[in-house]
Amino acid sequence: MALQKVLEERSNNECELCNSKETELQAYAIPPKDDSSPDNQIVTCTTCLDKIRASDFSDPNYWRFATGTIWSEVPAVQAMSYKILTKLKETDWAGETLESVFLEENIIEWANAEDELAQEPHKD
């Protein structure tokens, strides 16, 4: 089965973050993983994807859905939700959610990996 078809079926043709039924849904591989497997990806609407790519967390209320998506059974959705909540941890609701959720250590490592790679000094 084609990768896109697997993702569409898993997501019920809606954004796995905000549940938008936008027709322009796109697959997004959660860094630093690639798009070789649906397990590395989420299906997201244009609005969520644009905000993620721009690291736009300026409107914390937009991201409130992460308090629900963090409980997803899909590891990629859990990882993305954790990343979002971590960016907003200074808000009461995001901090409380992070304190109350239990995720496998590999999901947390995945969620934090991109930021950790960005902090490593560049070596030639």
PDB file of C-alpha atoms in Angstrom:
ATOM      1  CA  MET A   1       0.000   0.000   0.000  1.00  0.00           C
ATOM      2  CA  ALA A   2       1.348   3.416  -0.946  1.00  0.00           C
ATOM      3  CA  LEU A   3       2.758   5.508   1.883  1.00  0.00           C
ATOM      4  CA  GLN A   4       0.323   8.391   1.316  1.00  0.00           C
ATOM      5  CA  LYS A   5      -2.645   5.991   1.367  1.00  0.00           C
ATOM      6  CA  VAL A   6      -1.494   4.503   4.694  1.00  0.00           C
ATOM      7  CA  LEU A   7      -1.245   7.985   6.199  1.00  0.00           C
ATOM      8  CA  GLU A   8      -4.645   9.056   4.860  1.00  0.00           C
ATOM      9  CA  GLU A   9      -6.321   5.971   6.302  1.00  0.00           C
ATOM     10  CA  ARG A  10      -4.602   6.345   9.673  1.00  0.00           C
ATOM     11  CA  SER A  11      -5.662   9.990   9.946  1.00  0.00           C
ATOM     12  CA  ASN A  12      -9.211   9.515   8.629  1.00  0.00           C
ATOM     13  CA  ASN A  13      -8.321  12.240   6.110  1.00  0.00           C
ATOM     14  CA  GLU A  14      -7.947  14.937   8.759  1.00  0.00           C
ATOM     15  CA  CYS A  15      -5.077  16.780  10.386  1.00  0.00           C
ATOM     16  CA  GLU A  16      -3.681  14.576  13.140  1.00  0.00           C
ATOM     17  CA  LEU A  17      -3.072  17.685  15.218  1.00  0.00           C
ATOM     18  CA  CYS A  18      -6.024  20.075  14.931  1.00  0.00           C
ATOM     19  CA  ASN A  19      -8.480  17.632  13.273  1.00  0.00           C
ATOM     20  CA  SER A  20      -9.077  19.974  10.327  1.00  0.00           C
ATOM     21  CA  LYS A  21     -10.636  18.230   7.339  1.00  0.00           C
ATOM     22  CA  GLU A  22      -8.797  20.543   4.941  1.00  0.00           C
ATOM     23  CA  THR A  23      -8.380  19.037   1.488  1.00  0.00           C
ATOM     24  CA  GLU A  24      -4.690  19.980   1.287  1.00  0.00           C
ATOM     25  CA  LEU A  25      -3.405  17.618   3.962  1.00  0.00           C
ATOM     26  CA  GLN A  26       0.310  16.892   3.817  1.00  0.00           C
ATOM     27  CA  ALA A  27       2.633  14.343   5.317  1.00  0.00           C
ATOM     28  CA  TYR A  28       5.324  15.753   7.606  1.00  0.00           C
ATOM     29  CA  ALA A  29       8.245  13.698   8.890  1.00  0.00           C
ATOM     30  CA  ILE A  30       9.058  14.590  12.502  1.00  0.00           C
ATOM     31  CA  PRO A  31      12.740  15.611  12.515  1.00  0.00           C
ATOM     32  CA  PRO A  32      15.295  14.256  12.610  1.00  0.00           C
ATOM     33  CA  LYS A  33      13.591  11.224  11.069  1.00  0.00           C
ATOM     34  CA  ASP A  34      12.939  11.003   7.350  1.00  0.00           C
ATOM     35  CA  ASP A  35       9.846  10.257   5.300  1.00  0.00           C
ATOM     36  CA  SER A  36      10.729   6.632   4.559  1.00  0.00           C
ATOM     37  CA  SER A  37       8.041   5.262   6.882  1.00  0.00           C
ATOM     38  CA  PRO A  38       4.548   6.362   7.926  1.00  0.00           C
ATOM     39  CA  ASP A  39       5.687   5.758  11.508  1.00  0.00           C
ATOM     40  CA  ASN A  40       7.983   8.799  11.167  1.00  0.00           C
ATOM     41  CA  GLN A  41       5.245  11.100   9.887  1.00  0.00           C
ATOM     42  CA  ILE A  42       2.063  12.915  10.764  1.00  0.00           C
ATOM     43  CA  VAL A  43      -0.669  14.119   8.446  1.00  0.00           C
ATOM     44  CA  THR A  44      -1.206  17.824   8.922  1.00  0.00           C
ATOM     45  CA  CYS A  45      -3.155  20.743   7.513  1.00  0.00           C
ATOM     46  CA  THR A  46      -1.449  23.671   5.813  1.00  0.00           C
ATOM     47  CA  THR A  47      -2.010  25.976   8.805  1.00  0.00           C
ATOM     48  CA  CYS A  48      -0.353  23.637  11.313  1.00  0.00           C
ATOM     49  CA  LEU A  49       2.455  22.752   8.921  1.00  0.00           C
ATOM     50  CA  ASP A  50       3.243  26.384   8.100  1.00  0.00           C
ATOM     51  CA  LYS A  51       3.356  27.256  11.806  1.00  0.00           C
ATOM     52  CA  ILE A  52       5.564  24.239  12.591  1.00  0.00           C
ATOM     53  CA  ARG A  53       8.008  25.028   9.786  1.00  0.00           C
ATOM     54  CA  ALA A  54       8.177  28.684  10.866  1.00  0.00           C
ATOM     55  CA  SER A  55       8.484  27.749  14.563  1.00  0.00           C
ATOM     56  CA  ASP A  56       5.515  30.056  15.102  1.00  0.00           C
ATOM     57  CA  PHE A  57       4.290  29.484  18.636  1.00  0.00           C
ATOM     58  CA  SER A  58       3.345  33.137  19.153  1.00  0.00           C
ATOM     59  CA  ASP A  59      -0.349  32.294  19.677  1.00  0.00           C
ATOM     60  CA  PRO A  60      -0.299  29.638  22.407  1.00  0.00           C
ATOM     61  CA  ASN A  61      -4.066  29.202  22.264  1.00  0.00           C
ATOM     62  CA  TYR A  62      -3.843  27.933  18.685  1.00  0.00           C
ATOM     63  CA  TRP A  63      -1.828  24.964  19.946  1.00  0.00           C
ATOM     64  CA  ARG A  64      -4.199  23.928  22.763  1.00  0.00           C
ATOM     65  CA  PHE A  65      -5.172  20.841  20.783  1.00  0.00           C
ATOM     66  CA  ALA A  66      -1.802  19.384  21.816  1.00  0.00           C
ATOM     67  CA  THR A  67      -3.266  18.713  25.274  1.00  0.00           C
ATOM     68  CA  GLY A  68      -5.400  16.077  23.555  1.00  0.00           C
ATOM     69  CA  THR A  69      -3.110  14.889  20.760  1.00  0.00           C
ATOM     70  CA  ILE A  70      -0.335  14.058  23.236  1.00  0.00           C
ATOM     71  CA  TRP A  71      -2.505  11.063  24.202  1.00  0.00           C
ATOM     72  CA  SER A  72      -2.608   9.732  20.615  1.00  0.00           C
ATOM     73  CA  GLU A  73      -1.680   6.110  20.005  1.00  0.00           C
ATOM     74  CA  VAL A  74       0.518   7.229  17.082  1.00  0.00           C
ATOM     75  CA  PRO A  75       4.125   7.776  18.232  1.00  0.00           C
ATOM     76  CA  ALA A  76       4.783  10.488  15.612  1.00  0.00           C
ATOM     77  CA  VAL A  77       1.744  12.451  16.839  1.00  0.00           C
ATOM     78  CA  GLN A  78       2.939  12.018  20.419  1.00  0.00           C
ATOM     79  CA  ALA A  79       6.411  13.284  19.485  1.00  0.00           C
ATOM     80  CA  MET A  80       5.065  16.340  17.636  1.00  0.00           C
ATOM     81  CA  SER A  81       2.629  17.120  20.455  1.00  0.00           C
ATOM     82  CA  TYR A  82       5.452  16.879  22.993  1.00  0.00           C
ATOM     83  CA  LYS A  83       7.579  19.247  20.880  1.00  0.00           C
ATOM     84  CA  ILE A  84       4.706  21.747  20.748  1.00  0.00           C
ATOM     85  CA  LEU A  85       3.953  21.525  24.457  1.00  0.00           C
ATOM     86  CA  THR A  86       7.639  21.911  25.301  1.00  0.00           C
ATOM     87  CA  LYS A  87       7.794  25.117  23.248  1.00  0.00           C
ATOM     88  CA  LEU A  88       4.818  26.412  25.265  1.00  0.00           C
ATOM     89  CA  LYS A  89       5.702  24.957  28.677  1.00  0.00           C
ATOM     90  CA  GLU A  90       5.568  28.406  30.298  1.00  0.00           C
ATOM     91  CA  THR A  91       1.795  28.501  29.769  1.00  0.00           C
ATOM     92  CA  ASP A  92      -0.140  26.866  32.602  1.00  0.00           C
ATOM     93  CA  TRP A  93      -2.039  24.388  30.447  1.00  0.00           C
ATOM     94  CA  ALA A  94       1.023  23.201  28.492  1.00  0.00           C
ATOM     95  CA  GLY A  95       3.145  22.821  31.623  1.00  0.00           C
ATOM     96  CA  GLU A  96       0.389  20.909  33.412  1.00  0.00           C
ATOM     97  CA  THR A  97      -0.061  18.585  30.455  1.00  0.00           C
ATOM     98  CA  LEU A  98       3.665  17.842  30.287  1.00  0.00           C
ATOM     99  CA  GLU A  99       3.662  17.035  34.002  1.00  0.00           C
ATOM    100  CA  SER A 100       0.697  14.686  33.707  1.00  0.00           C
ATOM    101  CA  VAL A 101       1.622  12.709  30.614  1.00  0.00           C
ATOM    102  CA  PHE A 102       3.736   9.570  30.520  1.00  0.00           C
ATOM    103  CA  LEU A 103       5.529   8.875  27.258  1.00  0.00           C
ATOM    104  CA  GLU A 104       8.070   6.230  26.383  1.00  0.00           C
ATOM    105  CA  GLU A 105      11.612   7.581  26.677  1.00  0.00           C
ATOM    106  CA  ASN A 106      12.260   7.017  22.956  1.00  0.00           C
ATOM    107  CA  ILE A 107       9.329   9.336  22.078  1.00  0.00           C
ATOM    108  CA  ILE A 108      10.722  12.108  24.300  1.00  0.00           C
ATOM    109  CA  GLU A 109      14.203  11.626  22.837  1.00  0.00           C
ATOM    110  CA  TRP A 110      12.742  11.824  19.324  1.00  0.00           C
ATOM    111  CA  ALA A 111      10.794  14.968  20.201  1.00  0.00           C
ATOM    112  CA  ASN A 112      13.902  16.654  21.640  1.00  0.00           C
ATOM    113  CA  ALA A 113      16.416  15.426  19.049  1.00  0.00           C
ATOM    114  CA  GLU A 114      16.026  18.265  16.546  1.00  0.00           C
ATOM    115  CA  ASP A 115      16.609  20.958  19.177  1.00  0.00           C
ATOM    116  CA  GLU A 116      19.556  19.045  20.636  1.00  0.00           C
ATOM    117  CA  LEU A 117      21.153  18.706  17.195  1.00  0.00           C
ATOM    118  CA  ALA A 118      20.750  22.440  16.617  1.00  0.00           C
ATOM    119  CA  GLN A 119      22.579  23.178  19.894  1.00  0.00           C
ATOM    120  CA  GLU A 120      25.607  21.014  19.104  1.00  0.00           C
ATOM    121  CA  PRO A 121      28.671  22.949  17.985  1.00  0.00           C
ATOM    122  CA  HIS A 122      29.469  22.591  14.281  1.00  0.00           C
ATOM    123  CA  LYS A 123      32.660  20.635  13.570  1.00  0.00           C
ATOM    124  CA  ASP A 124      34.504  20.614  10.272  1.00  0.00           C
TER     125      ASP A 124
END
